[in-house]
JSON list of C-alpha atoms in Angstrom, two decimals:
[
{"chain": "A", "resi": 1, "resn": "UNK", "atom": "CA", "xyz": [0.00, 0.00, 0.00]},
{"chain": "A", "resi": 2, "resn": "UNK", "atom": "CA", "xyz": [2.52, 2.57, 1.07]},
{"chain": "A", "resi": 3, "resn": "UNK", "atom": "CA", "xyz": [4.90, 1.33, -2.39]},
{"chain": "A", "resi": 4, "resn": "UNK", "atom": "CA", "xyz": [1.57, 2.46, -4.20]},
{"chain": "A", "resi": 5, "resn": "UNK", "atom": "CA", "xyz": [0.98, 5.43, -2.73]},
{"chain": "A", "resi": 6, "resn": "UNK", "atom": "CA", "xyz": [4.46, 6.53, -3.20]},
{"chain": "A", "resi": 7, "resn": "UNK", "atom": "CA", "xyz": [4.52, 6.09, -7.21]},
{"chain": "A", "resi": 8, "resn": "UNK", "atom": "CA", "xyz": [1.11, 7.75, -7.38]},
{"chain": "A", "resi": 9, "resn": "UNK", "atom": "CA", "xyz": [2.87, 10.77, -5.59]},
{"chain": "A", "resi": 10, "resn": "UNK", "atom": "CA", "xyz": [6.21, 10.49, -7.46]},
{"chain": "A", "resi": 11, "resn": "UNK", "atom": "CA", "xyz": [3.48, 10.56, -10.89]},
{"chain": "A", "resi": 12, "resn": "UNK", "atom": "CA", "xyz": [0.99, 12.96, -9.67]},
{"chain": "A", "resi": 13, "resn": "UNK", "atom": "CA", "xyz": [3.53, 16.28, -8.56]},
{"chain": "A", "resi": 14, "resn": "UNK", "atom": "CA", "xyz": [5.00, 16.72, -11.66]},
{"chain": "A", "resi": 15, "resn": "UNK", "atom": "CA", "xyz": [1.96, 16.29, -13.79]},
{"chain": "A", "resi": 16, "resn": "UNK", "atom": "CA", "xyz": [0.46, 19.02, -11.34]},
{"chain": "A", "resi": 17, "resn": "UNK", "atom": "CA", "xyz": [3.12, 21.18, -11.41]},
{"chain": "A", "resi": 18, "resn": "UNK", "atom": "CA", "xyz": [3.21, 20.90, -15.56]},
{"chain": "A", "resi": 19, "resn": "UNK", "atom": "CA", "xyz": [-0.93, 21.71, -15.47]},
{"chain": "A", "resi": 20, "resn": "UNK", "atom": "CA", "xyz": [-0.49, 24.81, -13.12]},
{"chain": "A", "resi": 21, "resn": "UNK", "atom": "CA", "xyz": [2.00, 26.66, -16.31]},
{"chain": "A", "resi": 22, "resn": "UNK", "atom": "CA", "xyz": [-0.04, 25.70, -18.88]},
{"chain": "A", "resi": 23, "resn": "UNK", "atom": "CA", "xyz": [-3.09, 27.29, -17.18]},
{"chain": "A", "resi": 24, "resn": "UNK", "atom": "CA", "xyz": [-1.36, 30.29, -15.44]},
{"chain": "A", "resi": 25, "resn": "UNK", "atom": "CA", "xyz": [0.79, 30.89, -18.59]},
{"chain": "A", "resi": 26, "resn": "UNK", "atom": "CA", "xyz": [4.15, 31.51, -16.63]},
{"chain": "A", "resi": 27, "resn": "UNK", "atom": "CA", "xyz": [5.98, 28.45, -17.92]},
{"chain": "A", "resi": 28, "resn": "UNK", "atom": "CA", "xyz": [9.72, 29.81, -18.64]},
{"chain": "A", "resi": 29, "resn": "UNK", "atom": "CA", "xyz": [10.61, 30.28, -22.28]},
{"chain": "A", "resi": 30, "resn": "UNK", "atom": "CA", "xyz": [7.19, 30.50, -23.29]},
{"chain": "A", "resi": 31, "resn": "UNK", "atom": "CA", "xyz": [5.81, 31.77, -26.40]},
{"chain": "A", "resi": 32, "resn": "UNK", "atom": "CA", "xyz": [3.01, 32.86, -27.58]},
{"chain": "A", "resi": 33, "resn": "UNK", "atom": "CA", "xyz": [0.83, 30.57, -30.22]},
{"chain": "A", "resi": 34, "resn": "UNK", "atom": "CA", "xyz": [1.44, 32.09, -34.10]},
{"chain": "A", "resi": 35, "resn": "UNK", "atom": "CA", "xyz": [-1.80, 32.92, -34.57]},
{"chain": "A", "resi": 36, "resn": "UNK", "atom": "CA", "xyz": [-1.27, 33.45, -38.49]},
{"chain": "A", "resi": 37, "resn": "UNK", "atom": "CA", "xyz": [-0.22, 31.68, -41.32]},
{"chain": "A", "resi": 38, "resn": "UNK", "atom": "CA", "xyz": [3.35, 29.42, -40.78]},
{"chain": "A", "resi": 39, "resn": "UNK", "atom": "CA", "xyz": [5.72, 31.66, -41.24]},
{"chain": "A", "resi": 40, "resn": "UNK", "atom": "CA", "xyz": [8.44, 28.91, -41.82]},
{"chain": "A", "resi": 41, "resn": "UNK", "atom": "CA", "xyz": [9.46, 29.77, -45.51]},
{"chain": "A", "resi": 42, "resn": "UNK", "atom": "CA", "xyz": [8.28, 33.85, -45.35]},
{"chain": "A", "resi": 43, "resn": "UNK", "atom": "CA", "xyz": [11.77, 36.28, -45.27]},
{"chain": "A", "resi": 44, "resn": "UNK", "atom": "CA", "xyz": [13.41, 36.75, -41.85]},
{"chain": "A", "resi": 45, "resn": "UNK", "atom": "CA", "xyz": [15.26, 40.11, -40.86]},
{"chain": "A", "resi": 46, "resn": "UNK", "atom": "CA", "xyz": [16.73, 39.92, -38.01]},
{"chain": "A", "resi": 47, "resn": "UNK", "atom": "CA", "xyz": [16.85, 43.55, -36.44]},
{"chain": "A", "resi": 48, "resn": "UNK", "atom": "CA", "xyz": [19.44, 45.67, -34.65]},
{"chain": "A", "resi": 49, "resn": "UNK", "atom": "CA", "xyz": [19.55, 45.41, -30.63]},
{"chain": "A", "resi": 50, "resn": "UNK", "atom": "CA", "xyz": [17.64, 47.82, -29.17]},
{"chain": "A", "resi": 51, "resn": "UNK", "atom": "CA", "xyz": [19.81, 50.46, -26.67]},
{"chain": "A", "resi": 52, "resn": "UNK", "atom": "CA", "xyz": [18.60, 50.43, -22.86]},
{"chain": "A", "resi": 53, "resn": "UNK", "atom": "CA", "xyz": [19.10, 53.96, -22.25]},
{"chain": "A", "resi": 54, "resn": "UNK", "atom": "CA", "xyz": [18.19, 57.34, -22.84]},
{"chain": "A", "resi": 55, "resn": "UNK", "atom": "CA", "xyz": [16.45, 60.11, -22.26]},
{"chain": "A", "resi": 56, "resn": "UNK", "atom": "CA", "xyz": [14.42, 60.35, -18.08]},
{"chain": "A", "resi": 57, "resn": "UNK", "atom": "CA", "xyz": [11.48, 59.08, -17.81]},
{"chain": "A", "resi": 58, "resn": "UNK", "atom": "CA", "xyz": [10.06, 62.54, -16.86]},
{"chain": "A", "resi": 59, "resn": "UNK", "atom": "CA", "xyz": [11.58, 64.29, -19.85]},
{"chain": "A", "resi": 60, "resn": "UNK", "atom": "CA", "xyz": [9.71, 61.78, -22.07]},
{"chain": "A", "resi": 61, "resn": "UNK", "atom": "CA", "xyz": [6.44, 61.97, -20.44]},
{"chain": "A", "resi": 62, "resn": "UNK", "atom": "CA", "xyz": [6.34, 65.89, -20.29]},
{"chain": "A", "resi": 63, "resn": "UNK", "atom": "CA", "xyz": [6.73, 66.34, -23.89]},
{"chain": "A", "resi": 64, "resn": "UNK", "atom": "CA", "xyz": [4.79, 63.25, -25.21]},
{"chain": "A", "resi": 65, "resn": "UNK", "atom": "CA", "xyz": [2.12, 64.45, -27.86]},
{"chain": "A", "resi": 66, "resn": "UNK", "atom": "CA", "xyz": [-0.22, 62.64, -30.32]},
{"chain": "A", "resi": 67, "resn": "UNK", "atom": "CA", "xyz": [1.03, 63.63, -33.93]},
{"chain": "A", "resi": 68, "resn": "UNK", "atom": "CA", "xyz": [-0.51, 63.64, -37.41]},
{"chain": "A", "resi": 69, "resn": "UNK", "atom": "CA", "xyz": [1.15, 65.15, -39.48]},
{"chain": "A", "resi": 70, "resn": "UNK", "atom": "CA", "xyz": [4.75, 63.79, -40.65]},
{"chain": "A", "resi": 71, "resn": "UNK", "atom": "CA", "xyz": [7.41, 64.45, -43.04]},
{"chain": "A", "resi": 72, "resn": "UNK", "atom": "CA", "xyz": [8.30, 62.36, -46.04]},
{"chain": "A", "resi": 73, "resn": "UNK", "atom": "CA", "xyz": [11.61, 61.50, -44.24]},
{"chain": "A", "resi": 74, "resn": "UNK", "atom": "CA", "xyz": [12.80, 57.54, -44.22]},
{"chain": "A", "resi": 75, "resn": "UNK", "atom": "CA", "xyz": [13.28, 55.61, -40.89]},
{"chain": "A", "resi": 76, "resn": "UNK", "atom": "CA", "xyz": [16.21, 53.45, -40.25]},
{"chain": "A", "resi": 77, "resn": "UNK", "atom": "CA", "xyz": [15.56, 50.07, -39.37]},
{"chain": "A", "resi": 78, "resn": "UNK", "atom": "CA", "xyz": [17.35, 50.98, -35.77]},
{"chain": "A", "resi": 79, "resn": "UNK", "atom": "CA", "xyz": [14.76, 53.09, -35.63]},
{"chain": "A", "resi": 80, "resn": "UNK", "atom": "CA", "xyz": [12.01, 50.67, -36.26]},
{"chain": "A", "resi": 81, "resn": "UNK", "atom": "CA", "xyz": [13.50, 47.65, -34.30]},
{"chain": "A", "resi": 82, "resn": "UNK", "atom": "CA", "xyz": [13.65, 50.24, -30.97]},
{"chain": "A", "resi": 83, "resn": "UNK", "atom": "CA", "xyz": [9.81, 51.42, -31.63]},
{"chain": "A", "resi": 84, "resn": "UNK", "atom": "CA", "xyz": [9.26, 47.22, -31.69]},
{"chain": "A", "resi": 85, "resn": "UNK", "atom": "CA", "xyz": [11.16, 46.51, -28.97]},
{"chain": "A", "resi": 86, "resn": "UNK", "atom": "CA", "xyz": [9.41, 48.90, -26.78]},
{"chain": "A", "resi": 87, "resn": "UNK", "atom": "CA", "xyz": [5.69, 47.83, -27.43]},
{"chain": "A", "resi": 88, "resn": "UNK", "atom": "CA", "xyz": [6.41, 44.30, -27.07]},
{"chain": "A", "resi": 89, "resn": "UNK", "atom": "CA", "xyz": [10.14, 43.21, -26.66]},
{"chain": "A", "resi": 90, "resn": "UNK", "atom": "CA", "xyz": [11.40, 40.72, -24.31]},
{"chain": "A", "resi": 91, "resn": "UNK", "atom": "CA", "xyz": [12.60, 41.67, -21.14]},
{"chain": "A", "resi": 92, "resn": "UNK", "atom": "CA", "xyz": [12.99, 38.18, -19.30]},
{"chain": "A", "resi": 93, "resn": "UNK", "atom": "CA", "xyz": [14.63, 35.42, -21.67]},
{"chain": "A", "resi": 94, "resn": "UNK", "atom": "CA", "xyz": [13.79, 32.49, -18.79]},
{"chain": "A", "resi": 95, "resn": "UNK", "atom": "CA", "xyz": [10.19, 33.65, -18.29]},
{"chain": "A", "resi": 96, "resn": "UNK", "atom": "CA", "xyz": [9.56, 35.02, -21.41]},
{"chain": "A", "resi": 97, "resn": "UNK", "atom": "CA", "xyz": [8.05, 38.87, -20.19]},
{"chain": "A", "resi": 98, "resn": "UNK", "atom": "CA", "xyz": [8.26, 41.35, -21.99]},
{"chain": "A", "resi": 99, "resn": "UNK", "atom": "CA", "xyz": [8.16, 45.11, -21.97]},
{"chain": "A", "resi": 100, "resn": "UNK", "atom": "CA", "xyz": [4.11, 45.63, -21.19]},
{"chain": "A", "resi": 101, "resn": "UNK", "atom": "CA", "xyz": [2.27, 43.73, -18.51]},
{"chain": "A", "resi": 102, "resn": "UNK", "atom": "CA", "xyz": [0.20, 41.27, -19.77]},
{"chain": "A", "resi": 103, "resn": "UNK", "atom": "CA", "xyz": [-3.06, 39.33, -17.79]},
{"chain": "A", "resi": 104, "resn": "UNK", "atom": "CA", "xyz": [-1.41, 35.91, -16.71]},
{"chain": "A", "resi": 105, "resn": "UNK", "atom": "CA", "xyz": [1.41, 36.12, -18.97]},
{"chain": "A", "resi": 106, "resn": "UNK", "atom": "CA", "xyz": [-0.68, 35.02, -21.95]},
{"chain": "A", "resi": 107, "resn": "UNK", "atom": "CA", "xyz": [0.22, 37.81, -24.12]},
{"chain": "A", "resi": 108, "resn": "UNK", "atom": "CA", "xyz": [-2.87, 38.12, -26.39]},
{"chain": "A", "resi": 109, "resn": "UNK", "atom": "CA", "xyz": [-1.70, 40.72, -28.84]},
{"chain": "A", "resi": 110, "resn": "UNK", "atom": "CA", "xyz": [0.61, 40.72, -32.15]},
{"chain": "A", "resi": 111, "resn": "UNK", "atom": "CA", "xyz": [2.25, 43.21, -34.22]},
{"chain": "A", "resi": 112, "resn": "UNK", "atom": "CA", "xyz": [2.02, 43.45, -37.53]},
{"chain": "A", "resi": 113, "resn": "UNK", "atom": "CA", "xyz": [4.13, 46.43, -39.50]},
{"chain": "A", "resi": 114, "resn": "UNK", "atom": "CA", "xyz": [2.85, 47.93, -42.89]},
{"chain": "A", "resi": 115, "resn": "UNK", "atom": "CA", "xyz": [6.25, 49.11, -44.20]},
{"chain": "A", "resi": 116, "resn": "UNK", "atom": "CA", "xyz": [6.45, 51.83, -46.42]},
{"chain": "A", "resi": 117, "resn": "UNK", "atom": "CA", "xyz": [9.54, 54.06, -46.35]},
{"chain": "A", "resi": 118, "resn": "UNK", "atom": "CA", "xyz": [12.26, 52.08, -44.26]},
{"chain": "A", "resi": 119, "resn": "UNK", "atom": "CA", "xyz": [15.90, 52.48, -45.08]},
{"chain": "A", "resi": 120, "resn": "UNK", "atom": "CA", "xyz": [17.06, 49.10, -46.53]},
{"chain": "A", "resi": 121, "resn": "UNK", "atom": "CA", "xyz": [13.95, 47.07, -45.45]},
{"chain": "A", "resi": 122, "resn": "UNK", "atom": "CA", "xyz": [11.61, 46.03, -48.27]},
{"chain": "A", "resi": 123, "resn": "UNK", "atom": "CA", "xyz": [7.92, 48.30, -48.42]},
{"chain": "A", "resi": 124, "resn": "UNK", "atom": "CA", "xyz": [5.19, 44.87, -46.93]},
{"chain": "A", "resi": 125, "resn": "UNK", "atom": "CA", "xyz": [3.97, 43.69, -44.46]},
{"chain": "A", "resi": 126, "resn": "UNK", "atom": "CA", "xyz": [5.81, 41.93, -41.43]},
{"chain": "A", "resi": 127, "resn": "UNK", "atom": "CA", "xyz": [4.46, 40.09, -38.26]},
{"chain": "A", "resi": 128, "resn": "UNK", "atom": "CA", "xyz": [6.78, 41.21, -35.07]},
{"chain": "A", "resi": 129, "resn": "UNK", "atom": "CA", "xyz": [8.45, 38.31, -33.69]},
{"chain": "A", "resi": 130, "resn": "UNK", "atom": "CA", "xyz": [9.71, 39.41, -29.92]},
{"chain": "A", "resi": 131, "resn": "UNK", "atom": "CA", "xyz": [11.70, 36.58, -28.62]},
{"chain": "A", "resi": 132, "resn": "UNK", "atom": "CA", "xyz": [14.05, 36.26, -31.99]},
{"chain": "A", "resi": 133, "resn": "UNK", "atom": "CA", "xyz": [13.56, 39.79, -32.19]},
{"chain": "A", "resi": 134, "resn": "UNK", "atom": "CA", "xyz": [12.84, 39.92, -36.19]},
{"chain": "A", "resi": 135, "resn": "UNK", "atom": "CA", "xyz": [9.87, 40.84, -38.83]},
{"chain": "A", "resi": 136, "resn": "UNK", "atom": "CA", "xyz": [8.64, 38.02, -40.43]},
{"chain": "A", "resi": 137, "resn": "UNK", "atom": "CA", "xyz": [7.73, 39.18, -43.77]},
{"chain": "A", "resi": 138, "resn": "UNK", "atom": "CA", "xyz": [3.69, 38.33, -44.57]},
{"chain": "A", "resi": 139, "resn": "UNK", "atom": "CA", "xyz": [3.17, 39.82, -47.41]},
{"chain": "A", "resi": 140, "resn": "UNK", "atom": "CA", "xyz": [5.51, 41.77, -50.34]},
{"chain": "A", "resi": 141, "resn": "UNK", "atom": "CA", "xyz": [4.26, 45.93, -50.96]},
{"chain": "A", "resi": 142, "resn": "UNK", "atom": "CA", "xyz": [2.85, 48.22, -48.70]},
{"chain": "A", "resi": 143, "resn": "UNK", "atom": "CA", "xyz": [-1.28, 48.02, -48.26]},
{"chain": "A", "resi": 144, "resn": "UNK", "atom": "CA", "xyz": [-1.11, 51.79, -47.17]},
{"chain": "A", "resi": 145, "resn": "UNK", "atom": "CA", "xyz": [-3.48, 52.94, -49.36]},
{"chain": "A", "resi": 146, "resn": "UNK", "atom": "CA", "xyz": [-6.30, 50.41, -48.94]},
{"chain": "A", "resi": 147, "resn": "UNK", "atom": "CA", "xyz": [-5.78, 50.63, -44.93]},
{"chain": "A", "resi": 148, "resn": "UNK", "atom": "CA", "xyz": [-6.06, 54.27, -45.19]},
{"chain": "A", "resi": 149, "resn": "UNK", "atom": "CA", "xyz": [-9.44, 54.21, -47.16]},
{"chain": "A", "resi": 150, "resn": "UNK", "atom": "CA", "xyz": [-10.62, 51.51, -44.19]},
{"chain": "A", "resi": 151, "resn": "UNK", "atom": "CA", "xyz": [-10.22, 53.73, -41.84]},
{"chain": "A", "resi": 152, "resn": "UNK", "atom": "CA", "xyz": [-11.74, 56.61, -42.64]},
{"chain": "A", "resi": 153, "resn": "UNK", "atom": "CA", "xyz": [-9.52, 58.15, -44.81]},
{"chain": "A", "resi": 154, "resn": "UNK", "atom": "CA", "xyz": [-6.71, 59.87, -41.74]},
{"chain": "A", "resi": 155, "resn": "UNK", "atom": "CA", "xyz": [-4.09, 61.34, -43.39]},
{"chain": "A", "resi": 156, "resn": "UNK", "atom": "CA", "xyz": [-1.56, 60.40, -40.92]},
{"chain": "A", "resi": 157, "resn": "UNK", "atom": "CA", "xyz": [-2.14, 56.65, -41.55]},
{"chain": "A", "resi": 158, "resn": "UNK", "atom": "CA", "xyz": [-1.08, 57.20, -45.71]},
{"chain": "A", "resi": 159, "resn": "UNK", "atom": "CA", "xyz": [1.44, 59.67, -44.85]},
{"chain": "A", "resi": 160, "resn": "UNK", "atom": "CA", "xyz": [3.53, 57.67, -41.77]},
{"chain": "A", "resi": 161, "resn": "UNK", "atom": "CA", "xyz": [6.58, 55.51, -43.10]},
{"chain": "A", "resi": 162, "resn": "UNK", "atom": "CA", "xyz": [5.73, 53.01, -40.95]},
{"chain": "A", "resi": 163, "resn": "UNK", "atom": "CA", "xyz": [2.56, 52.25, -39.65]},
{"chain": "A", "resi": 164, "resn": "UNK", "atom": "CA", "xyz": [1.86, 49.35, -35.87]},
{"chain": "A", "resi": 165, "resn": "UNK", "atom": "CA", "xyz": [-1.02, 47.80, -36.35]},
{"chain": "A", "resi": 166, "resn": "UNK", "atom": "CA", "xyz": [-1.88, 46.03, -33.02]},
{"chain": "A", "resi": 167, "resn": "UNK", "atom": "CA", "xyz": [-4.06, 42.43, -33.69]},
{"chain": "A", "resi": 168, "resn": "UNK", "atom": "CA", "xyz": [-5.72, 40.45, -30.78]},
{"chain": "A", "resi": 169, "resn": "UNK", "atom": "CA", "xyz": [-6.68, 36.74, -30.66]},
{"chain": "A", "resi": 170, "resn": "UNK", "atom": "CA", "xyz": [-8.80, 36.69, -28.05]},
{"chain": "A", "resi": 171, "resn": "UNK", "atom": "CA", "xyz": [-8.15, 32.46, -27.78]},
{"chain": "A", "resi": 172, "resn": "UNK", "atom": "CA", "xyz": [-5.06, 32.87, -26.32]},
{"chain": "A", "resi": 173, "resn": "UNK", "atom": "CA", "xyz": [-6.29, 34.34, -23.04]},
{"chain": "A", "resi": 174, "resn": "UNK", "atom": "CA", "xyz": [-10.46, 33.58, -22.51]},
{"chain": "A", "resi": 175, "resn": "UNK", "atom": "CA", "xyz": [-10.50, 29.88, -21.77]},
{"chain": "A", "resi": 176, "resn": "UNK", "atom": "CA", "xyz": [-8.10, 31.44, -18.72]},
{"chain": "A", "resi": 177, "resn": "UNK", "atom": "CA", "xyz": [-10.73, 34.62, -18.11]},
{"chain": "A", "resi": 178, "resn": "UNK", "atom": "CA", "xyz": [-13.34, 34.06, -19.85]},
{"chain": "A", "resi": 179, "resn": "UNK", "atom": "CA", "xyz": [-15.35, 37.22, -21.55]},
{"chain": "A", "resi": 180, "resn": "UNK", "atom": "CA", "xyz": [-12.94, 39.12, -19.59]},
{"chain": "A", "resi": 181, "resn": "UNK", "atom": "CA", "xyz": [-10.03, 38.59, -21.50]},
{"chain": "A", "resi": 182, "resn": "UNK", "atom": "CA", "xyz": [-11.38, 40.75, -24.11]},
{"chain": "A", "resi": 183, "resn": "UNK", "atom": "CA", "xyz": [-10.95, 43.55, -21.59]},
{"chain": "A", "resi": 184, "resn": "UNK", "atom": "CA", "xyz": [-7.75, 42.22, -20.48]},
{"chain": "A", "resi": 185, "resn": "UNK", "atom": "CA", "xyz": [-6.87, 42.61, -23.91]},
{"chain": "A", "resi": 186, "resn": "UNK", "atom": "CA", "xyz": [-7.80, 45.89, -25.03]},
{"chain": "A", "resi": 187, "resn": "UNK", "atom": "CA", "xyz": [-6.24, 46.66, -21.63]},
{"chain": "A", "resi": 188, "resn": "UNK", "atom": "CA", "xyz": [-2.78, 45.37, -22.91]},
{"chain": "A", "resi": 189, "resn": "UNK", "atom": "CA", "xyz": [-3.45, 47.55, -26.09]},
{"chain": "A", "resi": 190, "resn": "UNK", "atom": "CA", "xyz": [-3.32, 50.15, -24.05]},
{"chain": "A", "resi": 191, "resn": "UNK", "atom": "CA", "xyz": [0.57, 49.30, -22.36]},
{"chain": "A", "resi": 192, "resn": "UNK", "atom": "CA", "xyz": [1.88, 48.89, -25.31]},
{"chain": "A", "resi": 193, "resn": "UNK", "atom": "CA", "xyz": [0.82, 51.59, -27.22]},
{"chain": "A", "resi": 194, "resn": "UNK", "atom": "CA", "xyz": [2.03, 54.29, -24.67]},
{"chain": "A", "resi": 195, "resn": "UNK", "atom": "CA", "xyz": [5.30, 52.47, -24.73]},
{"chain": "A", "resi": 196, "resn": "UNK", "atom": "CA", "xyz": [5.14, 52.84, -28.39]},
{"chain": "A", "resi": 197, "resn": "UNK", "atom": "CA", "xyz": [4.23, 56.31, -27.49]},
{"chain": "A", "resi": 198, "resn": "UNK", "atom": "CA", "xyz": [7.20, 57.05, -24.99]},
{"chain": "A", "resi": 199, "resn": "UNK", "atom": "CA", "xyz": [9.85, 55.64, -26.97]},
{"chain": "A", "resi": 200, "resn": "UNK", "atom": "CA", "xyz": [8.67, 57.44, -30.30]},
{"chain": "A", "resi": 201, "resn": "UNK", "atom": "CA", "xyz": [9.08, 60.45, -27.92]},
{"chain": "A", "resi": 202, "resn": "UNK", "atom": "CA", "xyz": [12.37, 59.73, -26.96]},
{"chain": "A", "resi": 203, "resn": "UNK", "atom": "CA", "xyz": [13.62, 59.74, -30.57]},
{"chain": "A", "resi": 204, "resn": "UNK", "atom": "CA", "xyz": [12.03, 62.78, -31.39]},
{"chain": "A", "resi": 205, "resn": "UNK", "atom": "CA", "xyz": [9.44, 60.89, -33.41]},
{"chain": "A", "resi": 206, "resn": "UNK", "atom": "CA", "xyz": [6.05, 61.16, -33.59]},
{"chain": "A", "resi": 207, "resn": "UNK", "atom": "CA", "xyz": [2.55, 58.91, -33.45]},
{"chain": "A", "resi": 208, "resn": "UNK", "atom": "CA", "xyz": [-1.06, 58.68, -32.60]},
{"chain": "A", "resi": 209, "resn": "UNK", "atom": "CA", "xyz": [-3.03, 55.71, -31.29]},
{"chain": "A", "resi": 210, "resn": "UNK", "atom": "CA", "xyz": [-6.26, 55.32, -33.93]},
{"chain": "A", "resi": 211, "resn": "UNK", "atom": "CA", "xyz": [-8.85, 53.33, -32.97]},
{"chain": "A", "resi": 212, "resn": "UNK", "atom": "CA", "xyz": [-11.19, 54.33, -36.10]},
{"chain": "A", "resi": 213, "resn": "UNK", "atom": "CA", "xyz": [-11.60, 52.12, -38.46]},
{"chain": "A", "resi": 214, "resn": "UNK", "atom": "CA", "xyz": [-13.48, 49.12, -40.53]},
{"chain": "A", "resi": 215, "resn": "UNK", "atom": "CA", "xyz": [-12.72, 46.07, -38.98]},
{"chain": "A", "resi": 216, "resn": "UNK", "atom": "CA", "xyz": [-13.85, 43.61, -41.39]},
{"chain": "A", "resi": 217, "resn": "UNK", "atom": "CA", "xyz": [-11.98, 45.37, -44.05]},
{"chain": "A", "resi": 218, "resn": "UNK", "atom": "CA", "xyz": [-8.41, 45.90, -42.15]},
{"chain": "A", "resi": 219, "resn": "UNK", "atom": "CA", "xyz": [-8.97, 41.65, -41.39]},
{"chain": "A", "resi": 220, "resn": "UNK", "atom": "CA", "xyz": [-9.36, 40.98, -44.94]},
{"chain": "A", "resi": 221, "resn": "UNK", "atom": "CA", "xyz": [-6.46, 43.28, -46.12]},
{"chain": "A", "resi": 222, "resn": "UNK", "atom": "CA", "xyz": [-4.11, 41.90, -43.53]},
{"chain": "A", "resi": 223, "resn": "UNK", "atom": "CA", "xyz": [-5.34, 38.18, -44.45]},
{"chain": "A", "resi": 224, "resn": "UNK", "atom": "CA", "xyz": [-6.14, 37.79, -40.53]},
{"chain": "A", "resi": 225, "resn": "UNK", "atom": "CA", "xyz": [-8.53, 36.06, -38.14]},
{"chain": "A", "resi": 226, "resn": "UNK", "atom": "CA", "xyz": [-7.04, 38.51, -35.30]},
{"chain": "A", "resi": 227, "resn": "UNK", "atom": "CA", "xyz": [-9.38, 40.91, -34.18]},
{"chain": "A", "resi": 228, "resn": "UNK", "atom": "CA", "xyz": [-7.44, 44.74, -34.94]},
{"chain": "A", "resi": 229, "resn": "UNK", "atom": "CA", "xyz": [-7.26, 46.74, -32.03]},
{"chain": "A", "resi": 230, "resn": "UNK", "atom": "CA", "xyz": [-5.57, 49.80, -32.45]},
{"chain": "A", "resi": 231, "resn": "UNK", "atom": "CA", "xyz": [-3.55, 51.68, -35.51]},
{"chain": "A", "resi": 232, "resn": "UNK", "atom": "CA", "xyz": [-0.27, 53.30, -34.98]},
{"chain": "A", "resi": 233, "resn": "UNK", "atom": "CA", "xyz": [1.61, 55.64, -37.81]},
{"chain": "A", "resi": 234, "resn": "UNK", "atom": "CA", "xyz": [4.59, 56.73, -36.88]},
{"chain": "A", "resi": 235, "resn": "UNK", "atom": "CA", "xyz": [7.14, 59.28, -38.82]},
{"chain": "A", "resi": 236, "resn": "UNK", "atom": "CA", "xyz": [9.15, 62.39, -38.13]},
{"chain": "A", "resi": 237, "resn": "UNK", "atom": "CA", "xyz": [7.40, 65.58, -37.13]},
{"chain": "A", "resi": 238, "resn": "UNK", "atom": "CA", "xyz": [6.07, 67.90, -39.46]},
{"chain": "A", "resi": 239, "resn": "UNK", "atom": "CA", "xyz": [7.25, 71.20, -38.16]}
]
């Protein structure tokens, strides 16, 4: 009896213990579900390591402004990689965090990157990939101009060289919350795009979080199942 009881303990703790990560999401190293198409044989750049320091904190949030109206000016792909890094990199290799909070580590949200004016980076569109830090390239040519008739026609969305666009699949975090990991998510939206917001600041760039716009049609031009959540142009400022 007690030889039984001991292999049906030495069984049971680390089944348990491999339940509790896969239903609190804090395993180590792990990553979120590709919720698009396998990227396996799409083009891979591999971006520049983002810097750790700069401007304070309190610099950046005084002068933080929503802006509409950029130049026709190029980024550099530095440029882009620290804008990425800051709405979603990874901050904890083991555990997998990364630079806004997320509801039980289950990290609902994707970015995808409408390229249109990059220095040597291909005009397309590229799904962010945070722990190898690269784009993964979905589709070739910039859909700049059909995105900008979906949503209402903003200038700032045509005009931006680059343009987040933030997608949620709502599977990855309701069968831990329920209903309320929509919230959760449009919550996370939220972290990430003041980071985007902050860090744009800090490089003397500007952006504007833009929540207007057809669903349906920005799902179909995308080629997505993902739920868009919020739109995000960035450039240099129009003085």
């Amino acid at each position: 009896m007690k030889k039984t009881l001991f292999y049906t303990v030495l069984i049971a703790v680390p089944v348990s213990v491999v339940i509790f990560f896969i239903f609190t999401g804090n395993s180590p190293n792990i990553r979120d579900h590709n919720n698009e198409n396998d990227m396996k044989n799409t083009e891979q750049i591999y971006l520049p390591s983002p810097e750790h320091e700069g401007k304070s904190f309190e610099e950046i949030l005084n002068e933080r402004r929503s802006e509409r109206n950029f130049t026709d000016e190029s980024l550099s792909k530095y440029e882009l990689s620290q804008l990425l890094w800051a709405g979603r990199g990874v901050t904890d290799e083991e555990r997998g965090f990364k630079t806004a909070p997320s509801a039980g580590a289950t990290y609902p949200l994707d970015i995808l990157v409408d390229v249109r004016n990059v220095r040597d980076l291909s005009p397309g569109i590229y799904r962010y990939d945070p722990y190898e830090h690269r784009l993964d390239m979905k589709k070739h040519g910039s859909e700049r101009d059909a995105i900008y008739q979906a949503s209402l026609n903003q200038e700032s969305i045509k005009t931006a060289p680059v343009l987040f666009i933030m997608i949620g699949t709502y599977e990855r975090i309701t069968p831990r919350y329920g209903e309320r990991g929509v919230r959760y998510t449009h919550i996370e939206a939220g972290h990430i795009s003041q980071n985007i917001y902050l860090q744009a600041t800090s490089m003397e760039l500007g952006t504007v979080a833009i929540g207007a716009f057809e669903d349906e049609t920005i799902k179909e031009i995308l080629g997505t199942d993902a739920e868009p959540i919020y739109l995000m142009p960035v450039g240099r400022i129009e003085i």
